[in-house]
Amino acid sequence: MGRATNSSSSSIDSSSHPTVSSASSFPRLKRDLSTDLSLGLSISTSDHHYCPSTPREQQSDWPPIKTLLRKALAGEGNKCNDATFFVKVYMEGIPIGRKLDLFALDGYHALIRTLDHMFSTTILWAEVDGVLHSEKCHVLTYEDKEGDWMMVGDVPWELFLTTVKRLKITRVDKY
Amino acid sequence: MGYSFPEEVLEHVLSFIDSDSDRNSVSLVCKSWHDIERWCRRRLFVGNCYAVSPAIAIRRFPELRSVSLKGKPHFADFNLVPHEWGGYAYPWIAAFAEAYPWLEELRLKRMVVSDEALELIAKKFKNFRVLVMYSCEGFSTDGLATIAANCRNLKELDLSESEVDDVSENWLCQFPDSYTSLESLNITSLSSEIRFSGLERLVGRCPNLKTLKLSHSVPLDLLPNLLQKAPQLVELGSGLHTKEVHPDLYSKLAGAFSGCKGLKRLCGLWDVVPSYLPTLYPICFGLTSLNLSDAPIQCPELIKLVSQCQNLQRLWVLDYIEDTGLNALAESCKDLRELRVFPSDPFGQEPNVSLTEQGLVSVSAGCPKLHSVLYFCRRMSNVALSTIARNRPNLTRFRLCIIERFCPDYITLEPLDVGFGAIVEHCKDLKRLSLSGLLTDRVFEYIGSHGKKLEMLSLAFAGDSDLGLHHVLSGCKSLRKLEIRDCPFGDKALLENAAKLETMRSLWMSACQVSYRACKLLGQKMPRLNVEVIAEQGHPDLSPDEYPVEKLYIYRTVSGPRSDMPSFVWTMDKNPALRSS
């Protein structure tokens, strides 16, 4: 079997450019792609266009190292034990919680943005007008050290960090 | 002529046959052997929990004592499988609770295990002994508390790399005072504090405790007490970190380690304080396995440590070891069988340590028994790979990850096809291979012609065309698992080699060029495969059929499409004519 001439596309980011048809042919772009990579062109479709605020929070899936090792290396840069503060976030209807590092966020706005993205919804919290936009919105509450569930955003961020144990996202009509 | 071989004799003979494949062969001899074998099989391994249903397994093997189950595909380790994809243990455990009241062992890998499932285990299996949950999630310390409180005969509890919801620090105290059968405990992934007094008492009253792997929250000053209570330990995982340096603590620790004369395996050492490393020197000679992949120890201390471990068979280490450290390893550790070198700064643009392909070449030259390699580095050459291949034809596992994608041979700037070709050509028993760097279809030609024993192949950012995939699927006779990401492989190779997929456990393809149309066609053509399309950005019906799917997971199954898929996974219809419009 001889080596076939290159008739199929070697376009890597076909998934983010749906107009590329797999039947058309493109010139080989290997070296150019390397340049693109060094310019930071996102290749993986699983990035979800998420731009972390710090390198530690990178949702990168390359190189292929396990999450736990990644977390261990991330924490290593800061010798103090309080380098990260992971809390579980539960969305109503989903039994498995997600973990979120609150120390990587600089305030409530970052928290809401992150959660909006993580759970693909719009989150209402203390600063937002209490008008119910639609059934698709959710409310964010947290469990504090006393075991009570409070609305997120009621206290200053630094105080919140000392008292929050976990977060919960519930549907607006239930709340 | 008219005499029959007594069943009891056959059963007795079969009791010496452990290997699954041998037992499978036995069951194919004739109907009566099939029947006898199934009644006396005690261990079951299910490599893909969706390949068979609990009901089918129970119907065939009515008397199991030990089951292993695997759930999510391997690429889940690297965040490529979306959250809530599946792999739920509960249905299996619930079915087993009814069918196997005498079940003793459960080993779960990459599965979602709820507290309810753990409660079932605790309450329904009277003689439960071994629970291993490797890289699992979905449960909390409440579930563990139930296990501790109820499993009187528990020997092994292993939570390696599992994500545990830490809601209570007390769960270890749920082991009653009368409980003394613990032999192996691995709680490294628990992040919160545990009740240390509970741990000390537990360790003190379990004389058969051989494996103790703690989390990094256990402070250093506790370790000497623990070691003194368990000098019979064979495997230890612990940190060696402390806020202050105490001379007392140092000598206590040194004494305690010296007392552990049978210690063979060591891991952990998070945040290790280098000045405490010499406390380990007395045990180095006896060590066969050392896992320093969590330990930020620098090269000079690493060399001092490793040079004393002349009996080392397995080393996992960060790239702080550098080429000089690997040279020292090659000199001192002639019994080395497995080496894994992990990156200390995987996301950095520039190298932060002096670790190159030379380190691996040294070890391949100096360690004649080396057969398993996982190596992260930043440059490679064809000549180095060829040298490694010639030095070590006994390699069975070779996983190379060059951190920069599409990285060519740094000397010639050519693709690394020839180098990897040498690996598959010389290492005739190679079972597992992971490729990286700049690779064309040629490397797959080599793999297809030489990789006859290859069982698992991992590809990323490699190849030019469908021909690459075709070489692999048509040439690798023993292939069971193929996982591919970001390669320009499309419909043609997949459809032409559809029958091959039924001989494999699974195929994963993400960010490739397989069209939705091809997936539908494959689903129709191959009713014994589940062709699952993962599309988080919306139903694939909403885009034209020729658009590529985001992710594709194909596996053989005898139980049809699964019923627990999340909203972003679709199984391709096996018979679209039956679908109502």
PDB file of N, CA and C in Angstrom, chain A residues 42-117:
ATOM      1  N   SER A  42      -5.929  28.402  20.945  1.00  0.00           N
ATOM      2  CA  SER A  42      -6.552  27.295  21.656  1.00  0.00           C
ATOM      3  C   SER A  42      -6.885  26.176  20.695  1.00  0.00           C
ATOM      4  N   ILE A  43      -6.476  24.967  21.033  1.00  0.00           N
ATOM      5  CA  ILE A  43      -6.703  23.835  20.132  1.00  0.00           C
ATOM      6  C   ILE A  43      -7.812  22.936  20.642  1.00  0.00           C
ATOM      7  N   SER A  44      -7.760  22.676  21.923  1.00  0.00           N
ATOM      8  CA  SER A  44      -8.664  21.663  22.451  1.00  0.00           C
ATOM      9  C   SER A  44     -10.091  22.177  22.535  1.00  0.00           C
ATOM     10  N   THR A  45     -11.035  21.361  22.105  1.00  0.00           N
ATOM     11  CA  THR A  45     -12.436  21.782  22.152  1.00  0.00           C
ATOM     12  C   THR A  45     -12.996  21.679  23.551  1.00  0.00           C
ATOM     13  N   SER A  46     -12.275  21.041  24.439  1.00  0.00           N
ATOM     14  CA  SER A  46     -12.855  20.876  25.769  1.00  0.00           C
ATOM     15  C   SER A  46     -12.509  22.040  26.684  1.00  0.00           C
ATOM     16  N   ASP A  47     -11.880  23.062  26.166  1.00  0.00           N
ATOM     17  CA  ASP A  47     -11.553  24.218  27.000  1.00  0.00           C
ATOM     18  C   ASP A  47     -12.791  25.006  27.376  1.00  0.00           C
ATOM     19  N   HIS A  48     -13.834  24.912  26.608  1.00  0.00           N
ATOM     20  CA  HIS A  48     -15.060  25.695  26.824  1.00  0.00           C
ATOM     21  C   HIS A  48     -14.771  27.182  26.881  1.00  0.00           C
ATOM     22  N   HIS A  49     -13.731  27.641  26.257  1.00  0.00           N
ATOM     23  CA  HIS A  49     -13.385  29.064  26.228  1.00  0.00           C
ATOM     24  C   HIS A  49     -13.282  29.653  27.625  1.00  0.00           C
ATOM     25  N   TYR A  50     -12.860  28.845  28.578  1.00  0.00           N
ATOM     26  CA  TYR A  50     -12.776  29.333  29.946  1.00  0.00           C
ATOM     27  C   TYR A  50     -11.420  29.974  30.157  1.00  0.00           C
ATOM     28  N   CYS A  51     -11.395  31.229  30.581  1.00  0.00           N
ATOM     29  CA  CYS A  51     -10.115  31.906  30.782  1.00  0.00           C
ATOM     30  C   CYS A  51      -9.879  32.106  32.267  1.00  0.00           C
ATOM     31  N   PRO A  52      -9.025  31.316  32.879  1.00  0.00           N
ATOM     32  CA  PRO A  52      -8.825  31.425  34.316  1.00  0.00           C
ATOM     33  C   PRO A  52      -8.076  32.693  34.674  1.00  0.00           C
ATOM     34  N   SER A  53      -8.286  33.139  35.904  1.00  0.00           N
ATOM     35  CA  SER A  53      -7.614  34.366  36.307  1.00  0.00           C
ATOM     36  C   SER A  53      -6.168  34.093  36.693  1.00  0.00           C
ATOM     37  N   THR A  54      -5.879  32.897  37.182  1.00  0.00           N
ATOM     38  CA  THR A  54      -4.499  32.562  37.529  1.00  0.00           C
ATOM     39  C   THR A  54      -4.126  31.246  36.848  1.00  0.00           C
ATOM     40  N   PRO A  55      -2.842  31.038  36.592  1.00  0.00           N
ATOM     41  CA  PRO A  55      -2.427  29.786  35.938  1.00  0.00           C
ATOM     42  C   PRO A  55      -2.839  28.564  36.737  1.00  0.00           C
ATOM     43  N   ARG A  56      -2.914  28.700  38.057  1.00  0.00           N
ATOM     44  CA  ARG A  56      -3.252  27.569  38.899  1.00  0.00           C
ATOM     45  C   ARG A  56      -4.604  26.970  38.528  1.00  0.00           C
ATOM     46  N   GLU A  57      -5.530  27.847  38.105  1.00  0.00           N
ATOM     47  CA  GLU A  57      -6.884  27.388  37.830  1.00  0.00           C
ATOM     48  C   GLU A  57      -7.044  26.864  36.416  1.00  0.00           C
ATOM     49  N   GLN A  58      -5.968  26.710  35.693  1.00  0.00           N
ATOM     50  CA  GLN A  58      -6.047  26.298  34.287  1.00  0.00           C
ATOM     51  C   GLN A  58      -6.827  25.024  34.111  1.00  0.00           C
ATOM     52  N   GLN A  59      -7.820  25.055  33.216  1.00  0.00           N
ATOM     53  CA  GLN A  59      -8.588  23.858  32.930  1.00  0.00           C
ATOM     54  C   GLN A  59      -7.949  23.118  31.762  1.00  0.00           C
ATOM     55  N   SER A  60      -6.664  23.266  31.619  1.00  0.00           N
ATOM     56  CA  SER A  60      -5.977  22.664  30.491  1.00  0.00           C
ATOM     57  C   SER A  60      -6.025  21.153  30.582  1.00  0.00           C
ATOM     58  N   ASP A  61      -6.112  20.503  29.383  1.00  0.00           N
ATOM     59  CA  ASP A  61      -6.055  19.054  29.407  1.00  0.00           C
ATOM     60  C   ASP A  61      -4.799  18.571  28.705  1.00  0.00           C
ATOM     61  N   TRP A  62      -3.837  19.449  28.559  1.00  0.00           N
ATOM     62  CA  TRP A  62      -2.546  19.072  27.998  1.00  0.00           C
ATOM     63  C   TRP A  62      -1.464  19.840  28.749  1.00  0.00           C
ATOM     64  N   PRO A  63      -0.350  19.275  29.142  1.00  0.00           N
ATOM     65  CA  PRO A  63      -0.030  17.859  28.970  1.00  0.00           C
ATOM     66  C   PRO A  63      -0.903  16.976  29.852  1.00  0.00           C
ATOM     67  N   PRO A  64      -0.956  15.704  29.517  1.00  0.00           N
ATOM     68  CA  PRO A  64      -1.869  14.791  30.209  1.00  0.00           C
ATOM     69  C   PRO A  64      -1.353  14.388  31.589  1.00  0.00           C
ATOM     70  N   ILE A  65      -1.598  15.230  32.570  1.00  0.00           N
ATOM     71  CA  ILE A  65      -1.289  14.827  33.933  1.00  0.00           C
ATOM     72  C   ILE A  65      -2.578  14.835  34.730  1.00  0.00           C
ATOM     73  N   LYS A  66      -2.625  13.987  35.742  1.00  0.00           N
ATOM     74  CA  LYS A  66      -3.863  13.811  36.488  1.00  0.00           C
ATOM     75  C   LYS A  66      -4.162  15.033  37.344  1.00  0.00           C
ATOM     76  N   THR A  67      -5.431  15.263  37.578  1.00  0.00           N
ATOM     77  CA  THR A  67      -5.894  16.429  38.337  1.00  0.00           C
ATOM     78  C   THR A  67      -5.227  16.537  39.691  1.00  0.00           C
ATOM     79  N   LEU A  68      -5.084  15.418  40.399  1.00  0.00           N
ATOM     80  CA  LEU A  68      -4.519  15.472  41.738  1.00  0.00           C
ATOM     81  C   LEU A  68      -3.075  15.938  41.702  1.00  0.00           C
ATOM     82  N   LEU A  69      -2.320  15.460  40.715  1.00  0.00           N
ATOM     83  CA  LEU A  69      -0.930  15.882  40.589  1.00  0.00           C
ATOM     84  C   LEU A  69      -0.881  17.371  40.260  1.00  0.00           C
ATOM     85  N   ARG A  70      -1.794  17.797  39.402  1.00  0.00           N
ATOM     86  CA  ARG A  70      -1.848  19.194  39.027  1.00  0.00           C
ATOM     87  C   ARG A  70      -2.099  20.063  40.253  1.00  0.00           C
ATOM     88  N   LYS A  71      -3.036  19.612  41.105  1.00  0.00           N
ATOM     89  CA  LYS A  71      -3.370  20.392  42.298  1.00  0.00           C
ATOM     90  C   LYS A  71      -2.180  20.422  43.252  1.00  0.00           C
ATOM     91  N   ALA A  72      -1.500  19.282  43.372  1.00  0.00           N
ATOM     92  CA  ALA A  72      -0.363  19.202  44.278  1.00  0.00           C
ATOM     93  C   ALA A  72       0.733  20.165  43.831  1.00  0.00           C
ATOM     94  N   LEU A  73       0.989  20.211  42.536  1.00  0.00           N
ATOM     95  CA  LEU A  73       2.016  21.099  42.015  1.00  0.00           C
ATOM     96  C   LEU A  73       1.601  22.549  42.178  1.00  0.00           C
ATOM     97  N   ALA A  74       0.307  22.810  42.015  1.00  0.00           N
ATOM     98  CA  ALA A  74      -0.177  24.181  42.144  1.00  0.00           C
ATOM     99  C   ALA A  74       0.018  24.679  43.556  1.00  0.00           C
ATOM    100  N   GLY A  75      -0.259  23.821  44.518  1.00  0.00           N
ATOM    101  CA  GLY A  75      -0.147  24.241  45.909  1.00  0.00           C
ATOM    102  C   GLY A  75       1.291  24.400  46.359  1.00  0.00           C
ATOM    103  N   GLU A  76       2.199  23.783  45.589  1.00  0.00           N
ATOM    104  CA  GLU A  76       3.599  23.734  46.008  1.00  0.00           C
ATOM    105  C   GLU A  76       4.256  25.101  45.972  1.00  0.00           C
ATOM    106  N   GLY A  77       3.791  25.971  45.071  1.00  0.00           N
ATOM    107  CA  GLY A  77       4.410  27.290  44.934  1.00  0.00           C
ATOM    108  C   GLY A  77       4.314  28.108  46.207  1.00  0.00           C
ATOM    109  N   ASN A  78       3.213  27.942  46.930  1.00  0.00           N
ATOM    110  CA  ASN A  78       3.064  28.679  48.187  1.00  0.00           C
ATOM    111  C   ASN A  78       3.299  27.743  49.350  1.00  0.00           C
ATOM    112  N   LYS A  79       4.250  28.072  50.178  1.00  0.00           N
ATOM    113  CA  LYS A  79       4.598  27.140  51.242  1.00  0.00           C
ATOM    114  C   LYS A  79       3.564  27.125  52.368  1.00  0.00           C
ATOM    115  N   CYS A  80       2.777  28.191  52.488  1.00  0.00           N
ATOM    116  CA  CYS A  80       1.808  28.196  53.589  1.00  0.00           C
ATOM    117  C   CYS A  80       0.656  27.255  53.263  1.00  0.00           C
ATOM    118  N   ASN A  81       0.018  26.710  54.286  1.00  0.00           N
ATOM    119  CA  ASN A  81      -1.029  25.722  54.081  1.00  0.00           C
ATOM    120  C   ASN A  81      -2.277  26.301  53.450  1.00  0.00           C
ATOM    121  N   ASP A  82      -2.438  27.629  53.491  1.00  0.00           N
ATOM    122  CA  ASP A  82      -3.684  28.207  53.011  1.00  0.00           C
ATOM    123  C   ASP A  82      -3.623  28.597  51.537  1.00  0.00           C
ATOM    124  N   ALA A  83      -2.799  27.924  50.757  1.00  0.00           N
ATOM    125  CA  ALA A  83      -2.645  28.296  49.349  1.00  0.00           C
ATOM    126  C   ALA A  83      -3.954  28.152  48.580  1.00  0.00           C
ATOM    127  N   THR A  84      -4.720  27.113  48.877  1.00  0.00           N
ATOM    128  CA  THR A  84      -5.978  26.908  48.160  1.00  0.00           C
ATOM    129  C   THR A  84      -7.085  26.665  49.172  1.00  0.00           C
ATOM    130  N   PHE A  85      -8.283  26.930  48.754  1.00  0.00           N
ATOM    131  CA  PHE A  85      -9.432  26.695  49.619  1.00  0.00           C
ATOM    132  C   PHE A  85     -10.558  26.171  48.740  1.00  0.00           C
ATOM    133  N   PHE A  86     -10.607  24.845  48.672  1.00  0.00           N
ATOM    134  CA  PHE A  86     -11.613  24.225  47.818  1.00  0.00           C
ATOM    135  C   PHE A  86     -12.898  23.990  48.595  1.00  0.00           C
ATOM    136  N   VAL A  87     -14.021  24.433  48.039  1.00  0.00           N
ATOM    137  CA  VAL A  87     -15.315  24.086  48.627  1.00  0.00           C
ATOM    138  C   VAL A  87     -16.139  23.373  47.560  1.00  0.00           C
ATOM    139  N   LYS A  88     -17.063  22.560  48.025  1.00  0.00           N
ATOM    140  CA  LYS A  88     -17.926  21.845  47.093  1.00  0.00           C
ATOM    141  C   LYS A  88     -19.117  22.733  46.727  1.00  0.00           C
ATOM    142  N   VAL A  89     -19.494  22.663  45.469  1.00  0.00           N
ATOM    143  CA  VAL A  89     -20.662  23.393  44.988  1.00  0.00           C
ATOM    144  C   VAL A  89     -21.653  22.381  44.433  1.00  0.00           C
ATOM    145  N   TYR A  90     -22.850  22.394  44.971  1.00  0.00           N
ATOM    146  CA  TYR A  90     -23.887  21.460  44.511  1.00  0.00           C
ATOM    147  C   TYR A  90     -24.970  22.208  43.756  1.00  0.00           C
ATOM    148  N   MET A  91     -25.352  21.633  42.644  1.00  0.00           N
ATOM    149  CA  MET A  91     -26.462  22.201  41.875  1.00  0.00           C
ATOM    150  C   MET A  91     -27.657  21.301  42.108  1.00  0.00           C
ATOM    151  N   GLU A  92     -28.801  21.907  42.350  1.00  0.00           N
ATOM    152  CA  GLU A  92     -30.001  21.119  42.617  1.00  0.00           C
ATOM    153  C   GLU A  92     -30.275  20.152  41.479  1.00  0.00           C
ATOM    154  N   GLY A  93     -30.520  18.919  41.833  1.00  0.00           N
ATOM    155  CA  GLY A  93     -30.834  17.920  40.812  1.00  0.00           C
ATOM    156  C   GLY A  93     -29.620  17.134  40.362  1.00  0.00           C
ATOM    157  N   ILE A  94     -28.438  17.575  40.732  1.00  0.00           N
ATOM    158  CA  ILE A  94     -27.217  16.855  40.356  1.00  0.00           C
ATOM    159  C   ILE A  94     -26.538  16.359  41.629  1.00  0.00           C
ATOM    160  N   PRO A  95     -26.458  15.040  41.783  1.00  0.00           N
ATOM    161  CA  PRO A  95     -25.932  14.508  43.044  1.00  0.00           C
ATOM    162  C   PRO A  95     -24.443  14.760  43.272  1.00  0.00           C
ATOM    163  N   ILE A  96     -23.697  14.974  42.204  1.00  0.00           N
ATOM    164  CA  ILE A  96     -22.253  15.118  42.381  1.00  0.00           C
ATOM    165  C   ILE A  96     -21.868  16.588  42.388  1.00  0.00           C
ATOM    166  N   GLY A  97     -21.169  16.994  43.423  1.00  0.00           N
ATOM    167  CA  GLY A  97     -20.764  18.377  43.523  1.00  0.00           C
ATOM    168  C   GLY A  97     -19.491  18.654  42.751  1.00  0.00           C
ATOM    169  N   ARG A  98     -19.257  19.909  42.445  1.00  0.00           N
ATOM    170  CA  ARG A  98     -18.011  20.329  41.804  1.00  0.00           C
ATOM    171  C   ARG A  98     -17.173  21.045  42.864  1.00  0.00           C
ATOM    172  N   LYS A  99     -15.849  21.012  42.657  1.00  0.00           N
ATOM    173  CA  LYS A  99     -14.994  21.694  43.628  1.00  0.00           C
ATOM    174  C   LYS A  99     -14.529  23.021  43.058  1.00  0.00           C
ATOM    175  N   LEU A 100     -14.453  24.009  43.903  1.00  0.00           N
ATOM    176  CA  LEU A 100     -14.087  25.348  43.469  1.00  0.00           C
ATOM    177  C   LEU A 100     -13.089  25.924  44.459  1.00  0.00           C
ATOM    178  N   ASP A 101     -12.024  26.531  43.928  1.00  0.00           N
ATOM    179  CA  ASP A 101     -11.015  27.124  44.790  1.00  0.00           C
ATOM    180  C   ASP A 101     -11.362  28.590  45.015  1.00  0.00           C
ATOM    181  N   LEU A 102     -11.864  28.912  46.209  1.00  0.00           N
ATOM    182  CA  LEU A 102     -12.288  30.286  46.477  1.00  0.00           C
ATOM    183  C   LEU A 102     -11.107  31.244  46.581  1.00  0.00           C
ATOM    184  N   PHE A 103      -9.933  30.732  46.946  1.00  0.00           N
ATOM    185  CA  PHE A 103      -8.775  31.625  47.066  1.00  0.00           C
ATOM    186  C   PHE A 103      -8.281  32.107  45.710  1.00  0.00           C
ATOM    187  N   ALA A 104      -8.710  31.436  44.669  1.00  0.00           N
ATOM    188  CA  ALA A 104      -8.281  31.848  43.333  1.00  0.00           C
ATOM    189  C   ALA A 104      -9.183  32.952  42.780  1.00  0.00           C
ATOM    190  N   LEU A 105     -10.231  33.304  43.527  1.00  0.00           N
ATOM    191  CA  LEU A 105     -11.169  34.329  43.059  1.00  0.00           C
ATOM    192  C   LEU A 105     -10.977  35.586  43.888  1.00  0.00           C
ATOM    193  N   ASP A 106     -11.222  36.744  43.269  1.00  0.00           N
ATOM    194  CA  ASP A 106     -10.959  37.960  44.044  1.00  0.00           C
ATOM    195  C   ASP A 106     -12.219  38.604  44.607  1.00  0.00           C
ATOM    196  N   GLY A 107     -13.364  37.958  44.463  1.00  0.00           N
ATOM    197  CA  GLY A 107     -14.564  38.560  45.036  1.00  0.00           C
ATOM    198  C   GLY A 107     -15.812  37.880  44.520  1.00  0.00           C
ATOM    199  N   TYR A 108     -16.959  38.420  44.917  1.00  0.00           N
ATOM    200  CA  TYR A 108     -18.237  37.805  44.561  1.00  0.00           C
ATOM    201  C   TYR A 108     -18.474  37.799  43.051  1.00  0.00           C
ATOM    202  N   HIS A 109     -18.045  38.883  42.381  1.00  0.00           N
ATOM    203  CA  HIS A 109     -18.303  38.932  40.934  1.00  0.00           C
ATOM    204  C   HIS A 109     -17.595  37.795  40.219  1.00  0.00           C
ATOM    205  N   ALA A 110     -16.348  37.544  40.644  1.00  0.00           N
ATOM    206  CA  ALA A 110     -15.599  36.441  40.047  1.00  0.00           C
ATOM    207  C   ALA A 110     -16.265  35.117  40.371  1.00  0.00           C
ATOM    208  N   LEU A 111     -16.777  35.002  41.593  1.00  0.00           N
ATOM    209  CA  LEU A 111     -17.436  33.766  42.005  1.00  0.00           C
ATOM    210  C   LEU A 111     -18.652  33.493  41.133  1.00  0.00           C
ATOM    211  N   ILE A 112     -19.495  34.516  40.955  1.00  0.00           N
ATOM    212  CA  ILE A 112     -20.713  34.328  40.180  1.00  0.00           C
ATOM    213  C   ILE A 112     -20.386  34.014  38.723  1.00  0.00           C
ATOM    214  N   ARG A 113     -19.406  34.741  38.194  1.00  0.00           N
ATOM    215  CA  ARG A 113     -19.005  34.498  36.793  1.00  0.00           C
ATOM    216  C   ARG A 113     -18.567  33.051  36.608  1.00  0.00           C
ATOM    217  N   THR A 114     -17.739  32.603  37.545  1.00  0.00           N
ATOM    218  CA  THR A 114     -17.218  31.237  37.479  1.00  0.00           C
ATOM    219  C   THR A 114     -18.348  30.218  37.556  1.00  0.00           C
ATOM    220  N   LEU A 115     -19.267  30.435  38.488  1.00  0.00           N
ATOM    221  CA  LEU A 115     -20.354  29.479  38.661  1.00  0.00           C
ATOM    222  C   LEU A 115     -21.320  29.512  37.487  1.00  0.00           C
ATOM    223  N   ASP A 116     -21.597  30.711  36.980  1.00  0.00           N
ATOM    224  CA  ASP A 116     -22.461  30.828  35.801  1.00  0.00           C
ATOM    225  C   ASP A 116     -21.920  29.946  34.686  1.00  0.00           C
ATOM    226  N   HIS A 117     -20.618  29.997  34.571  1.00  0.00           N
ATOM    227  CA  HIS A 117     -19.988  29.248  33.489  1.00  0.00           C
ATOM    228  C   HIS A 117     -19.956  27.751  33.766  1.00  0.00           C
TER     229      HIS A 117
END
